[in-house]
Coordinates of C-alpha atoms in Angstrom, one line a residue:
M1 CA -23.3 -7.4 -4.9
T2 CA -23.7 -8.5 -8.5
R3 CA -25.9 -12.2 -9.2
P4 CA -25.1 -14.6 -12.0
R5 CA -27.8 -14.3 -14.5
A6 CA -28.4 -17.9 -14.0
A7 CA -29.9 -16.9 -10.5
L8 CA -31.8 -14.0 -11.9
V9 CA -33.7 -15.7 -14.9
S10 CA -34.9 -19.3 -13.6
L11 CA -37.5 -21.1 -16.0
S12 CA -38.3 -23.8 -13.7
D13 CA -39.6 -20.5 -10.9
T14 CA -41.0 -18.3 -13.7
P15 CA -41.2 -17.8 -17.5
W16 CA -42.1 -14.5 -17.2
Y17 CA -40.0 -11.3 -16.6
H18 CA -39.7 -7.6 -16.6
V19 CA -36.4 -6.6 -18.5
V20 CA -34.6 -3.2 -18.6
T21 CA -31.8 -1.7 -20.7
R22 CA -30.6 1.8 -20.5
C23 CA -28.6 3.8 -22.8
V24 CA -24.9 4.5 -21.5
R25 CA -24.5 7.1 -18.7
R26 CA -28.7 7.4 -19.1
A27 CA -28.1 10.0 -22.2
Y28 CA -31.1 10.8 -24.3
L29 CA -29.7 8.3 -27.1
C30 CA -33.1 7.5 -28.5
G31 CA -34.7 10.4 -27.7
F32 CA -33.8 14.5 -27.9
D33 CA -30.4 15.6 -26.5
R34 CA -30.3 19.0 -25.1
L35 CA -26.3 18.9 -25.0
T36 CA -26.3 18.7 -29.0
G37 CA -29.6 19.9 -30.1
R38 CA -30.1 16.8 -31.9
S39 CA -33.3 14.6 -32.3
F40 CA -32.9 11.0 -32.0
E41 CA -36.5 10.1 -31.7
H42 CA -36.7 8.0 -34.8
R43 CA -33.9 5.3 -33.3
R44 CA -37.1 4.2 -30.7
G45 CA -39.1 3.1 -33.9
W46 CA -35.9 1.3 -34.7
V47 CA -35.8 -0.3 -31.3
E48 CA -39.7 -1.0 -31.6
L49 CA -39.4 -2.9 -35.1
R50 CA -36.3 -4.9 -34.2
L51 CA -38.0 -6.2 -31.0
R52 CA -41.4 -6.9 -33.0
Q53 CA -38.9 -9.0 -35.6
L54 CA -37.3 -10.7 -32.7
A55 CA -40.6 -11.6 -30.9
G56 CA -41.5 -13.6 -34.0
V57 CA -38.2 -15.7 -34.5
F58 CA -37.6 -16.4 -30.8
A59 CA -39.6 -18.8 -28.3
I60 CA -40.1 -16.0 -26.5
D61 CA -43.2 -13.6 -26.3
V62 CA -43.7 -10.0 -25.7
A63 CA -46.5 -9.0 -23.5
A64 CA -45.7 -5.6 -23.3
Y65 CA -42.8 -2.6 -24.4
A66 CA -42.2 0.7 -23.8
V67 CA -39.5 2.3 -25.9
M68 CA -38.5 5.4 -24.1
S69 CA -35.7 8.1 -24.8
N70 CA -33.1 6.5 -22.9
H71 CA -33.9 3.2 -21.9
V72 CA -36.5 0.2 -22.9
H73 CA -38.7 -1.6 -20.8
L74 CA -40.4 -5.2 -21.9
V75 CA -42.3 -7.7 -20.3
V76 CA -41.5 -11.4 -21.7
R77 CA -42.3 -14.9 -21.5
V78 CA -39.7 -17.4 -22.2
D79 CA -41.2 -20.5 -23.8
A80 CA -38.6 -23.2 -23.5
D81 CA -41.4 -26.2 -24.5
R82 CA -42.0 -24.8 -27.7
A83 CA -38.8 -24.2 -28.9
A84 CA -38.1 -28.0 -27.9
G85 CA -41.1 -28.8 -29.9
W86 CA -39.7 -27.2 -33.2
S87 CA -38.5 -29.7 -35.6
D88 CA -34.7 -29.4 -37.0
T89 CA -35.4 -27.7 -39.9
E90 CA -37.7 -25.2 -38.3
V91 CA -34.9 -24.2 -35.9
L92 CA -32.3 -23.8 -38.6
R93 CA -34.6 -21.7 -40.5
R94 CA -35.7 -19.4 -37.8
W95 CA -31.8 -19.0 -36.7
R96 CA -30.9 -18.0 -40.3
C97 CA -33.2 -15.0 -40.1
L98 CA -30.5 -13.5 -37.9
F99 CA -27.2 -15.0 -38.9
R100 CA -25.9 -16.7 -42.2
G101 CA -24.7 -19.6 -40.5
P102 CA -22.3 -22.0 -41.6
V103 CA -22.2 -23.8 -45.2
V104 CA -23.3 -27.1 -43.9
V105 CA -26.5 -25.5 -42.7
E106 CA -27.3 -24.4 -46.4
R107 CA -26.5 -27.7 -47.6
F108 CA -28.9 -29.4 -45.0
L109 CA -31.7 -26.9 -45.9
S110 CA -31.7 -27.8 -49.4
P111 CA -33.2 -30.8 -50.5
A112 CA -31.0 -31.1 -53.3
T113 CA -27.8 -31.3 -51.5
R114 CA -29.0 -33.1 -48.1
A115 CA -29.0 -36.4 -49.5
G116 CA -25.6 -36.5 -50.5
M117 CA -24.0 -35.2 -47.0
T118 CA -22.0 -37.4 -45.1
E119 CA -22.7 -39.1 -41.5
A120 CA -19.8 -36.2 -40.1
E121 CA -21.7 -33.4 -41.4
L122 CA -25.4 -34.5 -40.3
E123 CA -23.7 -35.1 -37.2
V124 CA -22.3 -31.4 -37.0
V125 CA -25.9 -30.2 -37.9
A126 CA -27.4 -31.8 -35.3
G127 CA -24.8 -30.2 -32.7
L128 CA -25.4 -27.0 -34.2
V129 CA -29.3 -27.6 -34.0
A130 CA -29.1 -28.0 -30.2
T131 CA -27.4 -25.0 -30.2
Y132 CA -29.5 -22.9 -31.8
R133 CA -32.5 -24.3 -30.2
A134 CA -31.2 -23.4 -26.8
R135 CA -30.5 -19.9 -27.9
L136 CA -34.0 -19.4 -29.4
A137 CA -35.3 -19.7 -25.7
D138 CA -32.6 -18.0 -24.0
L139 CA -33.5 -14.2 -22.8
S140 CA -29.8 -13.6 -22.5
W141 CA -29.6 -14.0 -26.5
F142 CA -32.7 -12.3 -27.2
M143 CA -31.5 -9.1 -25.5
R144 CA -27.9 -9.6 -26.9
I145 CA -29.2 -9.5 -30.7
L146 CA -31.8 -6.7 -30.0
N147 CA -28.9 -4.4 -28.1
E148 CA -26.3 -5.3 -30.5
S149 CA -28.5 -4.5 -33.7
I150 CA -29.3 -1.1 -32.3
A151 CA -25.9 -0.1 -31.2
R152 CA -24.2 -1.1 -34.2
A153 CA -26.6 1.0 -36.2
A154 CA -26.4 3.8 -33.9
N155 CA -22.4 4.2 -33.9
R156 CA -23.0 3.8 -37.7
E157 CA -25.1 7.0 -37.5
D158 CA -23.1 8.8 -35.6
G159 CA -19.5 7.6 -37.0
V160 CA -18.2 6.9 -33.5
R161 CA -17.4 3.8 -31.6
G162 CA -17.9 2.4 -28.0
R163 CA -20.6 1.6 -26.0
F164 CA -24.3 2.6 -26.6
W165 CA -26.1 0.5 -23.8
E166 CA -24.6 1.1 -20.4
G167 CA -24.4 -2.8 -19.9
R168 CA -26.5 -5.8 -19.7
F169 CA -30.1 -5.8 -19.2
R170 CA -31.5 -6.0 -16.0
S171 CA -34.4 -8.3 -15.2
Q172 CA -37.0 -8.9 -12.6
A173 CA -38.8 -12.2 -12.1
I174 CA -42.6 -12.1 -12.6
L175 CA -44.0 -14.6 -9.8
D176 CA -47.5 -14.5 -10.2
E177 CA -50.8 -13.2 -12.2
T178 CA -51.4 -10.4 -10.2
A179 CA -47.5 -9.2 -10.5
L180 CA -47.9 -9.7 -14.3
L181 CA -50.7 -7.4 -14.4
A182 CA -48.7 -4.4 -12.3
V183 CA -45.8 -4.8 -14.4
M184 CA -47.7 -5.1 -18.0
A185 CA -49.6 -1.7 -16.9
Y186 CA -46.8 -0.1 -15.1
V187 CA -44.6 -0.9 -18.9
D188 CA -47.1 0.4 -21.1
L189 CA -47.9 3.4 -18.8
N190 CA -44.3 4.5 -18.4
P191 CA -44.5 7.6 -20.9
I192 CA -47.6 8.8 -19.0
R193 CA -45.8 8.6 -15.4
A194 CA -42.9 10.5 -17.1
G195 CA -45.4 13.3 -18.5
I196 CA -44.5 12.9 -22.1
A197 CA -47.8 11.7 -23.2
E198 CA -51.4 12.2 -22.2
T199 CA -53.3 9.2 -22.9
P200 CA -52.1 5.4 -23.7
E201 CA -52.7 5.7 -27.5
E202 CA -50.8 8.7 -27.4
S203 CA -47.5 7.0 -25.9
A204 CA -45.6 6.6 -29.1
H205 CA -43.5 3.1 -29.3
T206 CA -45.4 1.4 -26.5
G207 CA -47.3 -2.2 -26.2
I208 CA -50.7 -0.4 -25.6
A209 CA -50.5 2.3 -28.4
A210 CA -49.7 -0.8 -30.9
R211 CA -53.0 -2.8 -29.4
I212 CA -55.2 0.5 -29.7
A213 CA -54.0 1.1 -33.4
A214 CA -54.7 -2.5 -34.4
L215 CA -58.3 -1.9 -32.8
R216 CA -58.7 1.1 -34.7
A217 CA -57.7 -0.7 -38.1
D218 CA -60.2 -3.6 -37.2
D219 CA -62.7 -1.0 -36.6
A220 CA -61.9 1.0 -40.2
C221 CA -62.1 -2.1 -41.8
A222 CA -65.5 -2.9 -40.4
S223 CA -67.0 0.7 -41.6
G224 CA -65.2 0.5 -45.0
E225 CA -62.3 2.7 -44.4
V226 CA -58.6 2.4 -45.4
L227 CA -55.5 2.5 -43.7
V228 CA -52.5 4.6 -45.0
E229 CA -48.9 3.7 -43.9
T230 CA -46.8 6.8 -42.5
D231 CA -43.1 6.9 -42.5
E232 CA -43.1 6.9 -38.7
A233 CA -42.7 3.7 -36.7
S234 CA -45.7 4.3 -35.1
P235 CA -49.2 3.0 -36.6
A236 CA -50.6 4.0 -39.3
V237 CA -53.0 7.2 -39.8
R238 CA -56.7 6.3 -40.7
V239 CA -58.0 7.7 -44.0
A240 CA -61.5 7.7 -45.1
A241 CA -62.6 5.6 -48.2
S242 CA -64.3 8.4 -50.5
P243 CA -63.5 10.5 -53.9
E244 CA -61.8 12.7 -51.7
T245 CA -59.4 11.0 -49.4
K246 CA -58.6 12.8 -46.3
A247 CA -56.7 12.4 -43.6
I248 CA -58.6 12.2 -40.2
D249 CA -57.8 11.7 -36.6
S250 CA -54.2 9.9 -36.4
P251 CA -53.4 8.0 -33.3
S252 CA -51.5 11.0 -31.6
D253 CA -55.0 13.1 -31.6
S254 CA -57.1 13.1 -28.9
R255 CA -58.9 9.9 -27.8
S256 CA -61.9 9.1 -30.0
D257 CA -65.0 9.6 -28.0
N258 CA -66.4 5.8 -28.9
L259 CA -62.9 4.2 -28.7
W260 CA -63.1 3.0 -25.2
E261 CA -66.8 1.7 -25.6
T262 CA -66.0 -0.2 -28.4
A263 CA -63.4 -2.1 -26.7
L264 CA -65.2 -2.5 -23.9
N265 CA -68.5 -3.9 -25.4
R266 CA -66.9 -6.0 -28.0
L267 CA -68.2 -9.5 -27.5
P268 CA -66.8 -11.9 -27.3
S269 CA -63.8 -10.3 -25.1
A270 CA -60.4 -10.0 -27.3
P271 CA -57.7 -12.0 -26.1
L272 CA -54.8 -10.1 -24.6
L273 CA -52.3 -11.8 -27.4
P274 CA -48.3 -11.4 -27.0
F275 CA -46.6 -9.5 -29.9
G276 CA -44.7 -11.8 -32.5
N277 CA -46.5 -14.9 -33.1
P278 CA -49.9 -14.8 -31.1
A279 CA -51.1 -18.1 -33.0
E280 CA -48.7 -20.1 -31.2
V281 CA -49.5 -19.1 -27.4
P282 CA -52.9 -18.1 -27.5
A283 CA -53.5 -18.0 -24.2
A284 CA -50.1 -17.0 -22.8
I285 CA -51.5 -13.7 -21.0
P286 CA -54.3 -14.7 -18.8
F287 CA -56.4 -11.6 -19.1
T288 CA -58.7 -10.4 -21.8
F289 CA -58.1 -7.0 -24.0
D290 CA -61.3 -5.4 -22.6
D291 CA -60.2 -5.6 -19.0
Y292 CA -56.6 -4.8 -19.4
L293 CA -57.8 -1.5 -21.5
T294 CA -60.3 -0.7 -18.7
L295 CA -57.2 -1.0 -15.8
V296 CA -54.7 1.0 -18.1
D297 CA -57.3 3.8 -18.8
S298 CA -57.7 4.3 -15.1
L299 CA -54.2 3.9 -14.0
G300 CA -53.2 6.4 -16.8
R301 CA -55.4 9.0 -15.3
A302 CA -53.7 8.3 -11.9
L303 CA -50.0 8.5 -12.9
H304 CA -50.0 11.2 -15.4
P305 CA -48.1 13.9 -13.4
R306 CA -50.7 16.6 -14.1
K307 CA -53.7 14.4 -13.3
R308 CA -53.0 12.5 -10.1
G309 CA -55.3 11.6 -7.3
S310 CA -58.1 11.4 -10.4
I311 CA -58.6 7.6 -10.6
P312 CA -61.7 6.3 -10.8
A313 CA -63.6 5.2 -7.7
D314 CA -64.4 1.9 -9.3
L315 CA -60.9 0.2 -9.7
P316 CA -61.4 -2.2 -7.0
D317 CA -64.4 -3.2 -8.7
V318 CA -62.2 -3.8 -12.4
L319 CA -59.4 -5.4 -10.3
T320 CA -62.1 -7.9 -8.4
R321 CA -64.0 -8.6 -12.0
L322 CA -60.3 -9.8 -12.8
G323 CA -59.9 -12.0 -10.0
I324 CA -57.1 -10.0 -8.4
A325 CA -57.4 -8.4 -4.3
P326 CA -57.1 -4.8 -4.9
E327 CA -54.8 -4.5 -1.9
R328 CA -52.4 -7.2 -3.1
F329 CA -52.3 -5.2 -6.5
V330 CA -51.3 -2.2 -4.6
E331 CA -48.9 -3.6 -3.0
H332 CA -47.2 -5.0 -6.2
A333 CA -47.2 -1.3 -7.7
G334 CA -45.5 -0.2 -4.9
F335 CA -43.0 -2.4 -5.2
L336 CA -42.4 -1.4 -8.9
L337 CA -42.6 2.4 -8.1
K338 CA -39.2 2.2 -6.4
G339 CA -37.8 -0.8 -8.6
F340 CA -36.5 -2.8 -6.0
G341 CA -35.2 -6.3 -5.8
V342 CA -34.9 -8.8 -8.8
A343 CA -38.5 -10.6 -7.9
I344 CA -42.1 -9.7 -8.0
G345 CA -45.0 -11.5 -7.1
T346 CA -45.1 -13.6 -3.9
P347 CA -46.9 -12.5 -0.8
E348 CA -44.2 -14.5 1.0
R349 CA -41.4 -12.0 -0.8
L350 CA -43.6 -8.8 0.4
A351 CA -44.0 -9.8 3.9
A352 CA -40.5 -10.6 4.2
L353 CA -39.5 -6.9 2.8
A354 CA -42.0 -5.6 5.2
A355 CA -40.6 -7.6 8.1
R356 CA -37.0 -6.3 7.3
R357 CA -38.2 -2.7 7.0
E358 CA -36.9 -2.5 3.6
C359 CA -36.8 1.5 3.3
R360 CA -37.1 1.6 -0.7
Y361 CA -40.2 -0.8 -0.4
L362 CA -42.3 1.1 2.0
R363 CA -42.0 4.2 0.7
G364 CA -42.8 3.1 -2.7
L365 CA -45.7 1.3 -0.8
G366 CA -46.8 4.2 0.7
R367 CA -46.9 6.3 -2.8
A368 CA -48.8 3.6 -4.0
R369 CA -51.6 3.8 -1.7
A370 CA -51.4 7.4 -1.7
L371 CA -51.8 7.2 -5.6
F372 CA -54.4 4.4 -5.7
G373 CA -56.7 6.1 -3.2
Q374 CA -60.0 4.2 -2.4
A375 CA -57.9 0.7 -3.3
G376 CA -54.7 1.8 -1.7
R377 CA -57.1 2.1 1.6
A378 CA -58.3 -1.1 1.2
A379 CA -54.7 -2.4 1.9

């Protein structure tokens, strides 16, 4: 039975949510369509670009994302308190990044005309500010603008009308930090699990690939190299700064030997910041990028269809260093592998599922324990 959106997104319980939106009929409208022989891969770049733009406007932080050929995964944090702290001018300025708005808003934002506004006009502006402030911290509005803009562009490109997405987004509440880590890793490694990428940095249009590209850019700047932008939405190609400038390995090439060593030996540890406006929320994600990169590298090798079972034996040590019980992480991973339910995180909920012998959850838990080897046996 369909549940009302207000029951699925409750900021009093948690600000963190795993969001999934799918193309209509699960068609590959953002990938290679085998029926027509056309490639729509460039639309994944559209989604990624629009997503990063909206994260900089809304009071919604994007912690991880993966734009696939027929669906999109997001991990977001809704920060209503931040939106409440914005000034009226800031709220209107942000909203006008998305919509033009009425003339009275233009008059209010212009110092030359604001002084001449009547009391009635100022009351109208105050009402609009309250409405816009609420919308800028509303997950439904965030997804509405993301999906609508992509649908309009795709339909215009194809010369058609009608649905592009199969319906409204599906959200899953994330109730604790262990669940947050499990969901972020699940989202970032989605292309590897699907078998369309070998390593995290090769998984185009994902949050982890963007973070690794940023790390490479920092290393390139430190070593005197420059970055040349490409036409793709994926990260830039690294180029040596020499008289005979030539391109060397791009993010889609094999993993560089010192990439992980560089990431794991950075001092001090780099924070894992959200996409959008990280300066506004420096402590939103309770992990460092170094530890998260270690975990993603370990799980990536285990999740890949041709490399399953090769997960490092020290994964429980990595989880313990993050303050996470390995058996609890495996339980959450089992929950995700079957996508069951609308919330994930509390031990009570997982215990209740097991007590009711929910078949999908138990199958997912069995898969996770078999997949994660030593960590699974600890459960």
